[in-house]
Amino acid sequence: MLVSLPKAADALAASGLSSATYSDIEPNPTDISVTQGVEVYKAEACDVVIAVGGGSVMDAAKAIRLLATHEPPAGEVSNLAPYYADVGGVERIRGDMPPLICVPTTAGTGSEVSQGSIITDTSLQTTDRWRKRAIVTPFNMANIALLDPGITLGMPSALTAATGMDAITHGIEAYVATKYHPIAEGVALQALRMLSANIQQVYHNGEDVTARGEMLFGSCMAAFSFQKGLGAVHSLAHQLSTDAPIPHGIANAILLPPVMEFNFSHANEKYAEVARALGIDTRDMEIDEAGYAAIDKIRAFNAELKMPAGLGDAGLDRGKIPKLGADAMLDHCHKFNPRVCTEEDMVALFEAAF
Ligand SMILES: [Fe+2]
């Protein structure tokens, strides 16, 4: 939120620290805005990166600090080209980057504790449109994350809903992801308890600072938990922010129920556990009944939070689905989905969510 930016600059000045501001970061940040940010960083002789904003700002900040110390090999089409996860970038990323302080202004992305940075690669020649790509490294996690619920008090209800459903999607996808990581699973369930208990309250009463704090910590924990992996919802949703502009959290909210149904035969017991974390009394339910109750609860949240009824309602051109389905297969997230996805599955899931 822009109002937070001068506050941060004033606080630094009051401590005798000089700062430069770079704020030309668009939603779904591109490699172009990252490159411009690096130019500002170097021109101003900075030595720390402070990200004040939502997921786009924090993801761009991670890429800016990466390029502050990592020179691209000659001949690459993009400064970030060698560092994307899908070309083995993790092996090329060193820890000698400037310190990163993250101050999230939304409760959803959890980028302050995630290892990922999602950047829209404008240089791609292999597809006929820009595509989101991930830079993934343990060094991407912020050195310091400042979680101040007061900053999120002014968040509009629609943004509160979308970012909150992004966080819930993180918790559910991480909990059922295929990597073995019992610590992350425990954190995911606690995150889901906190998020589901407070998302309606912050949507209807955005000035409740206690509920805002629960959402902020819940989103942070859900992001921590997706060190275990994410799933097909994110691979699909990542295709919907570049040329089919549906905000990430809204895309997740719409896609989550059909993906849970697709995964059900491979994750029913875990979905029953998710139902309990979402506050459903499952004591008299069979496992499958409890698992389906979790899906119903997501649909109930979507209705109450006034999410679009489907991707068509959200603005997707149905004719783009075959291309988007093919691109979803290129995204790294579905590798940890409990059920293996084919390109036909991706297309069918887009259709089911339409
Ligand atoms: Fe997300």
CSV table of C-alpha atoms and ligand atoms in Angstrom, one decimal:
chain,number,residue,atom,x,y,z
A,1,MET,CA,0.0,0.0,0.0
A,2,LEU,CA,1.5,3.3,-1.1
A,3,VAL,CA,0.7,5.0,2.2
A,4,SER,CA,3.1,2.6,3.9
A,5,LEU,CA,6.0,3.6,1.7
A,6,PRO,CA,6.6,7.2,3.0
A,7,LYS,CA,6.1,5.8,6.5
A,8,ALA,CA,8.9,3.4,6.0
A,9,ALA,CA,11.1,6.1,4.4
A,10,ASP,CA,10.4,8.5,7.3
A,11,ALA,CA,11.3,5.8,9.8
A,12,LEU,CA,14.6,5.2,8.1
A,13,ALA,CA,15.3,9.0,8.0
A,14,ALA,CA,14.5,9.3,11.7
A,15,SER,CA,17.1,6.7,12.4
A,16,GLY,CA,19.7,8.6,10.3
A,17,LEU,CA,19.6,6.1,7.4
A,18,SER,CA,19.3,7.4,3.8
A,19,SER,CA,17.1,5.5,1.4
A,20,ALA,CA,16.0,5.6,-2.3
A,21,THR,CA,12.6,4.6,-3.4
A,22,TYR,CA,11.7,2.4,-6.5
A,23,SER,CA,8.0,1.9,-6.9
A,24,ASP,CA,7.4,1.1,-10.6
A,25,ILE,CA,6.5,-2.5,-9.9
A,26,GLU,CA,3.4,-3.7,-11.6
A,27,PRO,CA,1.1,-6.5,-10.4
A,28,ASN,CA,2.7,-9.7,-11.8
A,29,PRO,CA,6.1,-8.0,-12.0
A,30,THR,CA,8.1,-8.4,-15.2
A,31,ASP,CA,11.8,-8.8,-15.7
A,32,ILE,CA,11.8,-5.3,-17.2
A,33,SER,CA,10.7,-3.7,-13.9
A,34,VAL,CA,13.3,-5.9,-12.1
A,35,THR,CA,16.1,-4.6,-14.3
A,36,GLN,CA,15.0,-1.0,-13.8
A,37,GLY,CA,15.0,-1.7,-10.0
A,38,VAL,CA,18.6,-3.0,-10.2
A,39,GLU,CA,19.6,0.1,-12.0
A,40,VAL,CA,18.2,2.3,-9.2
A,41,TYR,CA,19.8,0.0,-6.6
A,42,LYS,CA,23.3,0.4,-8.2
A,43,ALA,CA,22.9,4.1,-9.1
A,44,GLU,CA,22.0,5.0,-5.5
A,45,ALA,CA,24.8,2.8,-4.1
A,46,CYS,CA,22.3,0.8,-1.9
A,47,ASP,CA,23.4,-2.0,0.4
A,48,VAL,CA,20.0,-3.3,1.7
A,49,VAL,CA,16.7,-4.0,-0.1
A,50,ILE,CA,13.5,-3.3,1.9
A,51,ALA,CA,10.3,-4.5,0.2
A,52,VAL,CA,7.1,-2.7,1.4
A,53,GLY,CA,4.1,-4.2,-0.4
A,54,GLY,CA,2.3,-7.3,-1.5
A,55,GLY,CA,3.5,-10.4,-3.3
A,56,SER,CA,4.5,-8.6,-6.5
A,57,VAL,CA,6.7,-6.1,-4.7
A,58,MET,CA,8.4,-8.8,-2.5
A,59,ASP,CA,8.9,-11.1,-5.5
A,60,ALA,CA,10.4,-8.2,-7.5
A,61,ALA,CA,12.6,-7.2,-4.6
A,62,LYS,CA,14.0,-10.8,-4.4
A,63,ALA,CA,15.0,-10.7,-8.1
A,64,ILE,CA,16.5,-7.2,-7.7
A,65,ARG,CA,18.8,-8.2,-4.9
A,66,LEU,CA,19.7,-11.3,-6.9
A,67,LEU,CA,20.8,-9.2,-9.8
A,68,ALA,CA,22.6,-6.8,-7.5
A,69,THR,CA,25.4,-9.4,-7.2
A,70,HIS,CA,24.8,-11.9,-10.0
A,71,GLU,CA,26.0,-10.9,-13.4
A,72,PRO,CA,24.2,-12.6,-16.3
A,73,PRO,CA,26.3,-14.6,-18.7
A,74,ALA,CA,26.9,-12.8,-22.0
A,75,GLY,CA,24.4,-13.5,-24.7
A,76,GLU,CA,21.4,-14.3,-22.6
A,77,VAL,CA,18.2,-12.7,-23.8
A,78,SER,CA,17.2,-11.6,-20.2
A,79,ASN,CA,19.2,-10.7,-17.2
A,80,LEU,CA,17.3,-13.3,-15.2
A,81,ALA,CA,17.4,-16.0,-17.8
A,82,PRO,CA,20.1,-18.3,-16.1
A,83,TYR,CA,18.3,-18.1,-12.7
A,84,TYR,CA,14.9,-19.5,-13.4
A,85,ALA,CA,14.1,-22.8,-11.7
A,86,ASP,CA,13.0,-24.5,-15.0
A,87,VAL,CA,16.6,-24.2,-16.3
A,88,GLY,CA,18.4,-25.3,-13.2
A,89,GLY,CA,18.8,-21.8,-11.8
A,90,VAL,CA,19.0,-22.9,-8.2
A,91,GLU,CA,22.5,-24.2,-8.8
A,92,ARG,CA,23.7,-20.8,-10.1
A,93,ILE,CA,22.4,-18.7,-7.2
A,94,ARG,CA,24.8,-17.8,-4.4
A,95,GLY,CA,24.1,-16.5,-1.0
A,96,ASP,CA,26.1,-13.3,-1.4
A,97,MET,CA,23.1,-11.0,-1.9
A,98,PRO,CA,22.3,-7.8,0.0
A,99,PRO,CA,20.1,-8.3,3.0
A,100,LEU,CA,16.3,-8.3,2.4
A,101,ILE,CA,13.7,-6.9,4.8
A,102,CYS,CA,10.1,-7.6,3.9
A,103,VAL,CA,7.1,-5.7,5.2
A,104,PRO,CA,4.0,-7.4,3.7
A,105,THR,CA,1.0,-5.1,3.2
A,106,THR,CA,-1.4,-7.9,2.4
A,107,ALA,CA,-2.2,-11.2,4.1
A,108,GLY,CA,-2.0,-13.8,1.5
A,109,THR,CA,1.2,-14.3,-0.5
A,110,GLY,CA,3.5,-15.0,2.3
A,111,SER,CA,6.4,-14.1,0.0
A,112,GLU,CA,8.4,-12.8,3.0
A,113,VAL,CA,9.1,-16.4,4.0
A,114,SER,CA,8.9,-18.3,0.7
A,115,GLN,CA,11.8,-19.5,-1.4
A,116,GLY,CA,10.1,-18.5,-4.6
A,117,SER,CA,10.0,-15.3,-6.7
A,118,ILE,CA,7.5,-15.4,-9.5
A,119,ILE,CA,8.5,-13.1,-12.4
A,120,THR,CA,6.8,-12.6,-15.8
A,121,ASP,CA,9.4,-13.3,-18.4
A,122,THR,CA,8.9,-10.9,-21.3
A,123,SER,CA,11.7,-12.3,-23.3
A,124,LEU,CA,10.3,-15.8,-24.0
A,125,GLN,CA,10.4,-16.7,-27.6
A,126,THR,CA,9.1,-20.3,-27.1
A,127,THR,CA,5.5,-19.2,-26.5
A,128,ASP,CA,3.6,-16.5,-28.2
A,129,ARG,CA,2.9,-14.7,-25.0
A,130,TRP,CA,4.7,-13.7,-21.8
A,131,ARG,CA,4.8,-16.4,-19.1
A,132,LYS,CA,5.4,-16.4,-15.4
A,133,ARG,CA,8.5,-18.2,-14.3
A,134,ALA,CA,9.9,-19.0,-10.8
A,135,ILE,CA,13.3,-18.3,-9.3
A,136,VAL,CA,13.5,-20.7,-6.3
A,137,THR,CA,16.3,-20.7,-3.8
A,138,PRO,CA,16.5,-20.9,0.0
A,139,PHE,CA,18.4,-17.6,-0.2
A,140,ASN,CA,15.2,-15.9,-1.4
A,141,MET,CA,13.8,-15.9,2.2
A,142,ALA,CA,13.8,-12.5,3.8
A,143,ASN,CA,16.5,-11.9,6.5
A,144,ILE,CA,13.9,-10.0,8.4
A,145,ALA,CA,10.1,-10.1,8.0
A,146,LEU,CA,8.1,-7.4,9.8
A,147,LEU,CA,4.5,-8.5,10.2
A,148,ASP,CA,2.4,-5.5,11.3
A,149,PRO,CA,-1.4,-6.1,11.2
A,150,GLY,CA,-1.9,-2.3,11.5
A,151,ILE,CA,-0.5,-1.9,7.9
A,152,THR,CA,-3.2,-4.2,6.6
A,153,LEU,CA,-6.2,-2.4,8.3
A,154,GLY,CA,-6.9,-0.3,5.2
A,155,MET,CA,-6.9,-3.2,2.7
A,156,PRO,CA,-10.1,-3.1,0.6
A,157,SER,CA,-12.5,-6.0,1.2
A,158,ALA,CA,-12.1,-7.5,-2.3
A,159,LEU,CA,-8.3,-7.5,-2.0
A,160,THR,CA,-8.6,-9.0,1.5
A,161,ALA,CA,-10.8,-11.8,0.1
A,162,ALA,CA,-8.5,-12.6,-2.8
A,163,THR,CA,-5.3,-12.6,-0.8
A,164,GLY,CA,-6.9,-14.5,2.0
A,165,MET,CA,-8.0,-17.2,-0.4
A,166,ASP,CA,-4.5,-17.4,-1.9
A,167,ALA,CA,-3.2,-18.1,1.6
A,168,ILE,CA,-5.9,-20.8,2.2
A,169,THR,CA,-4.9,-22.4,-1.1
A,170,HIS,CA,-1.2,-22.4,0.0
A,171,GLY,CA,-2.1,-24.3,3.1
A,172,ILE,CA,-4.3,-26.9,1.4
A,173,GLU,CA,-1.9,-27.5,-1.6
A,174,ALA,CA,1.1,-27.7,0.7
A,175,TYR,CA,-0.6,-30.1,3.1
A,176,VAL,CA,-1.4,-32.6,0.3
A,177,ALA,CA,1.8,-32.0,-1.7
A,178,THR,CA,3.8,-35.2,-2.2
A,179,LYS,CA,7.1,-34.2,-0.6
A,180,TYR,CA,7.8,-35.7,2.8
A,181,HIS,CA,7.9,-32.8,5.2
A,182,PRO,CA,5.9,-33.4,8.4
A,183,ILE,CA,6.9,-30.1,10.0
A,184,ALA,CA,5.4,-28.2,7.0
A,185,GLU,CA,2.3,-30.3,7.2
A,186,GLY,CA,1.8,-29.3,10.9
A,187,VAL,CA,2.3,-25.7,10.1
A,188,ALA,CA,-0.1,-25.9,7.2
A,189,LEU,CA,-2.9,-27.2,9.3
A,190,GLN,CA,-2.4,-24.5,12.0
A,191,ALA,CA,-2.3,-21.9,9.2
A,192,LEU,CA,-5.6,-23.2,7.9
A,193,ARG,CA,-7.2,-23.0,11.4
A,194,MET,CA,-6.2,-19.4,11.8
A,195,LEU,CA,-7.1,-18.3,8.2
A,196,SER,CA,-10.5,-20.1,8.1
A,197,ALA,CA,-11.4,-18.7,11.6
A,198,ASN,CA,-10.7,-15.1,10.5
A,199,ILE,CA,-11.2,-14.6,6.8
A,200,GLN,CA,-15.0,-13.8,7.1
A,201,GLN,CA,-14.3,-11.4,9.9
A,202,VAL,CA,-11.6,-9.4,8.1
A,203,TYR,CA,-13.8,-9.3,5.0
A,204,HIS,CA,-16.8,-7.9,6.8
A,205,ASN,CA,-14.9,-5.9,9.4
A,206,GLY,CA,-11.5,-4.9,8.1
A,207,GLU,CA,-10.7,-2.8,11.2
A,208,ASP,CA,-10.5,-5.8,13.5
A,209,VAL,CA,-6.8,-5.7,14.2
A,210,THR,CA,-6.8,-9.0,16.0
A,211,ALA,CA,-8.3,-10.8,13.1
A,212,ARG,CA,-6.0,-9.0,10.7
A,213,GLY,CA,-3.0,-10.2,12.8
A,214,GLU,CA,-4.3,-13.8,12.7
A,215,MET,CA,-4.6,-13.5,8.9
A,216,LEU,CA,-1.1,-12.0,8.6
A,217,PHE,CA,0.5,-14.8,10.6
A,218,GLY,CA,-1.7,-17.4,9.0
A,219,SER,CA,-0.6,-16.3,5.5
A,220,CYS,CA,3.0,-16.3,6.6
A,221,MET,CA,2.8,-19.8,8.1
A,222,ALA,CA,0.9,-21.1,5.0
A,223,ALA,CA,3.8,-19.8,2.8
A,224,PHE,CA,6.4,-21.4,5.1
A,225,SER,CA,4.5,-24.7,4.7
A,226,PHE,CA,4.7,-24.6,0.9
A,227,GLN,CA,8.4,-25.3,1.2
A,228,LYS,CA,6.8,-28.8,0.9
A,229,GLY,CA,5.5,-28.0,-2.5
A,230,LEU,CA,2.3,-26.6,-4.0
A,231,GLY,CA,0.1,-28.2,-6.7
A,232,ALA,CA,-2.0,-28.0,-9.8
A,233,VAL,CA,-4.1,-25.0,-8.6
A,234,HIS,CA,-1.0,-22.8,-8.7
A,235,SER,CA,0.2,-24.2,-12.0
A,236,LEU,CA,-3.2,-23.3,-13.5
A,237,ALA,CA,-3.5,-20.0,-11.7
A,238,HIS,CA,0.0,-18.8,-12.9
A,239,GLN,CA,-1.3,-18.9,-16.5
A,240,LEU,CA,-4.2,-16.6,-15.6
A,241,SER,CA,-2.3,-13.5,-14.6
A,242,THR,CA,-0.4,-12.6,-17.8
A,243,ASP,CA,-2.7,-12.5,-20.8
A,244,ALA,CA,-5.9,-13.5,-19.1
A,245,PRO,CA,-5.7,-11.0,-16.3
A,246,ILE,CA,-7.4,-12.6,-13.4
A,247,PRO,CA,-5.8,-11.7,-10.0
A,248,HIS,CA,-3.8,-14.6,-8.5
A,249,GLY,CA,-6.0,-15.0,-5.4
A,250,ILE,CA,-9.2,-15.0,-7.3
A,251,ALA,CA,-7.9,-17.5,-9.8
A,252,ASN,CA,-6.9,-19.8,-6.9
A,253,ALA,CA,-10.2,-19.5,-5.2
A,254,ILE,CA,-12.1,-20.5,-8.4
A,255,LEU,CA,-9.7,-23.3,-9.3
A,256,LEU,CA,-9.3,-24.9,-5.8
A,257,PRO,CA,-12.6,-26.8,-5.6
A,258,PRO,CA,-12.3,-28.5,-9.1
A,259,VAL,CA,-8.7,-29.4,-8.4
A,260,MET,CA,-9.6,-30.9,-5.0
A,261,GLU,CA,-12.3,-33.0,-6.7
A,262,PHE,CA,-9.7,-34.1,-9.4
A,263,ASN,CA,-7.2,-35.0,-6.6
A,264,PHE,CA,-9.8,-36.6,-4.3
A,265,SER,CA,-9.0,-40.3,-5.0
A,266,HIS,CA,-5.3,-39.5,-4.1
A,267,ALA,CA,-5.9,-37.2,-1.1
A,268,ASN,CA,-9.2,-38.0,0.5
A,269,GLU,CA,-7.8,-38.7,4.0
A,270,LYS,CA,-5.8,-35.5,3.9
A,271,TYR,CA,-8.8,-33.5,2.8
A,272,ALA,CA,-10.7,-34.9,5.8
A,273,GLU,CA,-8.0,-33.5,8.0
A,274,VAL,CA,-8.2,-30.2,6.1
A,275,ALA,CA,-12.0,-30.2,6.9
A,276,ARG,CA,-11.2,-30.3,10.6
A,277,ALA,CA,-8.7,-27.5,10.2
A,278,LEU,CA,-11.3,-25.5,8.4
A,279,GLY,CA,-13.5,-25.8,11.5
A,280,ILE,CA,-15.9,-28.5,10.4
A,281,ASP,CA,-17.1,-31.0,13.0
A,282,THR,CA,-16.3,-34.3,11.2
A,283,ARG,CA,-16.9,-36.7,14.2
A,284,ASP,CA,-19.9,-38.3,12.6
A,285,MET,CA,-18.6,-38.4,9.1
A,286,GLU,CA,-16.9,-41.1,7.0
A,287,ILE,CA,-13.5,-40.0,5.6
A,288,ASP,CA,-14.9,-39.3,2.1
A,289,GLU,CA,-17.8,-37.3,3.5
A,290,ALA,CA,-15.4,-35.2,5.6
A,291,GLY,CA,-13.1,-34.7,2.6
A,292,TYR,CA,-16.0,-33.5,0.5
A,293,ALA,CA,-17.1,-31.2,3.3
A,294,ALA,CA,-13.7,-29.4,3.0
A,295,ILE,CA,-14.5,-28.7,-0.7
A,296,ASP,CA,-18.0,-27.5,0.2
A,297,LYS,CA,-16.5,-25.2,2.7
A,298,ILE,CA,-14.2,-23.6,0.1
A,299,ARG,CA,-17.2,-23.1,-2.2
A,300,ALA,CA,-19.0,-21.5,0.8
A,301,PHE,CA,-16.1,-19.1,1.4
A,302,ASN,CA,-16.0,-18.2,-2.3
A,303,ALA,CA,-19.8,-17.4,-2.2
A,304,GLU,CA,-19.6,-15.3,0.9
A,305,LEU,CA,-16.5,-13.4,-0.3
A,306,LYS,CA,-18.2,-12.7,-3.6
A,307,MET,CA,-15.7,-14.5,-5.8
A,308,PRO,CA,-16.7,-14.8,-9.5
A,309,ALA,CA,-18.8,-17.9,-10.2
A,310,GLY,CA,-16.2,-19.2,-12.6
A,311,LEU,CA,-13.2,-18.3,-14.8
A,312,GLY,CA,-15.6,-17.2,-17.5
A,313,ASP,CA,-17.3,-14.9,-15.1
A,314,ALA,CA,-13.9,-13.6,-14.1
A,315,GLY,CA,-13.1,-12.6,-17.7
A,316,LEU,CA,-11.3,-15.6,-19.2
A,317,ASP,CA,-11.7,-16.1,-23.0
A,318,ARG,CA,-12.6,-19.8,-23.3
A,319,GLY,CA,-10.8,-20.1,-26.6
A,320,LYS,CA,-7.5,-19.6,-24.8
A,321,ILE,CA,-7.9,-22.7,-22.6
A,322,PRO,CA,-6.0,-25.2,-24.8
A,323,LYS,CA,-2.9,-22.9,-24.9
A,324,LEU,CA,-3.2,-22.2,-21.2
A,325,GLY,CA,-3.4,-25.9,-20.5
A,326,ALA,CA,-0.2,-26.5,-22.4
A,327,ASP,CA,1.6,-23.7,-20.6
A,328,ALA,CA,0.4,-25.0,-17.2
A,329,MET,CA,2.4,-28.2,-17.8
A,330,LEU,CA,5.6,-26.0,-18.0
A,331,ASP,CA,4.9,-24.6,-14.4
A,332,HIS,CA,6.9,-26.3,-11.6
A,333,CYS,CA,4.2,-26.4,-9.0
A,334,HIS,CA,2.1,-29.4,-10.3
A,335,LYS,CA,5.1,-31.7,-9.9
A,336,PHE,CA,4.1,-32.1,-6.2
A,337,ASN,CA,0.4,-32.4,-6.9
A,338,PRO,CA,-1.0,-35.6,-5.3
A,339,ARG,CA,-2.3,-36.8,-8.6
A,340,VAL,CA,-0.2,-36.7,-11.8
A,341,CYS,CA,-1.5,-34.1,-14.3
A,342,THR,CA,-1.4,-34.4,-18.1
A,343,GLU,CA,-2.0,-31.6,-20.5
A,344,GLU,CA,-5.5,-33.0,-21.1
A,345,ASP,CA,-6.1,-32.9,-17.3
A,346,MET,CA,-5.0,-29.2,-17.2
A,347,VAL,CA,-7.4,-28.3,-20.0
A,348,ALA,CA,-10.2,-30.3,-18.3
A,349,LEU,CA,-9.6,-28.5,-15.0
A,350,PHE,CA,-9.7,-25.1,-16.8
A,351,GLU,CA,-13.0,-26.2,-18.4
A,352,ALA,CA,-14.4,-27.4,-15.0
A,353,ALA,CA,-13.6,-24.1,-13.4
A,354,PHE,CA,-14.9,-22.1,-16.3
B,1,FE,FE,-0.2,-18.3,-4.3
